[in-house]
Amino acid sequence: MSGLVVAVALAVRGTVSPTWTSFSEARAANNLTAAPILDFSYAGYDHGERGVPAATGVRFDVTTYGAVADDGMDDLPAVTSAIRAAEAAGGGIVFFPKGRFHLSEVENRTWGCINITGANIVLKGSGSGGPSATELYFRHTTVPSAPHDYDAYGQKTAPLIKFYRTDWKSKANTETNVTHDAAKGAFLVRVGSTASFSAGTQIRLTQQRLINGTRVKGNVAANEYWLQGLTARPESTTILEDGVPAMERHQVKAVIDSTTLELAEPLMCSVTAAHGWVVALDGLTAGWGVEDLNLVGGWSPGNVGEGSKKLGTFGLPDVDGDGQAEFSHHHNWVADNGDPKPKPKPSPSPNQSPNPNPEFNPKPNSDHP
């Protein structure tokens, strides 16, 4: 019986998924619109084209501004001063030497601790572990402004570390309608005018509709596409009345002509012009980084209290898109660089193939499926 199991396992292991085969063929033909799955090789820093860069710029050492590691005292005022100095300089590295820095010594605070309001700010420590570790210690988590008002709509705890966007989410004065349909996987988008865009600019595509002259997110006309045969529950009033809100963020690779944009990465969904898609500049912030830090504290991530309401969670990052701790911006990263002098990787043996899947050659630094 064991021999049969091994034989079956080997047979299954040697079988290539038809879905993967179809995807590989579509990618090789440079036609991702025919791919059955999305191409995630564009995920990661700079669309997967290069790795996370080394942090550069003027260094603002928090100890220069009064912070003292391991003394048990509140270091937040000094750290805030270092951050403000980096912001005033147009960016830089806010550096933490090894040791523990206390950043949340106030109990029941309703506001955040570390607040970054400028671009190109990197929070960098001396290591996330070992003898050179830097610890950012948050003794107390934040609390909602009305922690026992469980019916308060949209109530949140403030993030302990908050990166503020430096521009509006979407610039309404740059909005232009999508004029032609574009399939999932396509790189070209036809719009009313490309006058507000240029190569390298960040844009967002949103599906909207007009109600009494006001644009509203979502479009019930597109629900059939988004729900794919499923039925929304009666209590899902937003979906039933407003439609599924849809948004994609992209970088413009090139402006082909007065009405055509080429994207740096493919569309993640099909765009139907009749469903009210618009394109506008996106106010993303570039150059944020967090490196070689160990965050320690007394919070309980995901702790659920009375009434199934979250009483406090760690706030980096918040990906709900409202900017409370939004870190999903452009050219930003969180990294653990580890040993500053890593051991060299061993060379492959003569019998070892450098690419176990020679049929698929991913882009450098890509996270392919």
Coordinates of N, CA and C in Angstrom, one line a residue, residues 56-60 82-94 116 118-122 286-288:
T56 N 18.9 56.2 2.4 CA 19.9 57.3 2.2 C 19.3 58.6 2.7
G57 N 20.2 59.5 2.9 CA 19.8 60.9 3.3 C 20.5 61.3 4.6
V58 N 20.2 62.5 5.1 CA 20.7 63.0 6.3 C 20.2 62.2 7.5
R59 N 21.0 61.8 8.4 CA 20.6 61.0 9.6 C 20.3 61.9 10.7
F60 N 19.1 61.7 11.3 CA 18.6 62.5 12.5 C 18.6 61.5 13.7
A82 N 13.0 64.9 16.4 CA 13.8 64.4 15.3 C 13.0 64.2 14.0
I83 N 11.8 63.7 14.2 CA 11.0 63.6 13.0 C 10.7 64.9 12.3
R84 N 10.3 65.9 13.1 CA 10.0 67.2 12.6 C 11.2 67.8 11.9
A85 N 12.4 67.6 12.5 CA 13.6 68.1 11.8 C 13.8 67.5 10.5
A86 N 13.6 66.2 10.4 CA 13.7 65.4 9.1 C 12.7 65.9 8.1
E87 N 11.5 66.2 8.5 CA 10.5 66.7 7.6 C 10.9 68.1 7.1
A88 N 11.4 68.9 8.0 CA 11.8 70.3 7.6 C 12.9 70.3 6.6
A89 N 13.7 69.2 6.6 CA 14.8 69.1 5.7 C 14.4 68.4 4.4
G90 N 13.2 68.1 4.3 CA 12.7 67.4 3.0 C 12.8 65.9 3.0
G91 N 13.2 65.4 4.2 CA 13.3 63.9 4.3 C 14.6 63.6 5.0
G92 N 14.7 62.3 5.4 CA 15.9 61.8 6.0 C 15.7 60.6 6.8
I93 N 16.7 60.1 7.5 CA 16.7 58.9 8.3 C 16.5 59.3 9.8
V94 N 15.4 58.9 10.4 CA 15.3 59.1 11.8 C 15.8 57.9 12.5
I116 N 4.1 60.9 11.2 CA 4.9 61.4 10.1 C 4.1 62.1 9.2
G118 N 5.5 64.1 6.5 CA 6.3 64.5 5.3 C 6.7 63.2 4.5
A119 N 7.1 63.4 3.3 CA 7.6 62.4 2.4 C 9.1 62.0 2.7
N120 N 9.5 60.9 2.3 CA 10.9 60.5 2.3 C 11.5 60.4 3.7
I121 N 10.6 59.9 4.7 CA 11.1 59.7 6.0 C 11.2 58.2 6.3
V122 N 12.4 57.9 6.8 CA 12.7 56.5 7.1 C 13.0 56.3 8.6
A286 N 5.6 59.3 -1.3 CA 6.7 58.4 -1.6 C 7.8 58.5 -0.6
G287 N 8.6 57.4 -0.5 CA 9.8 57.4 0.3 C 9.7 57.1 1.7
W288 N 8.6 56.5 2.2 CA 8.5 56.1 3.6 C 9.2 54.8 3.8

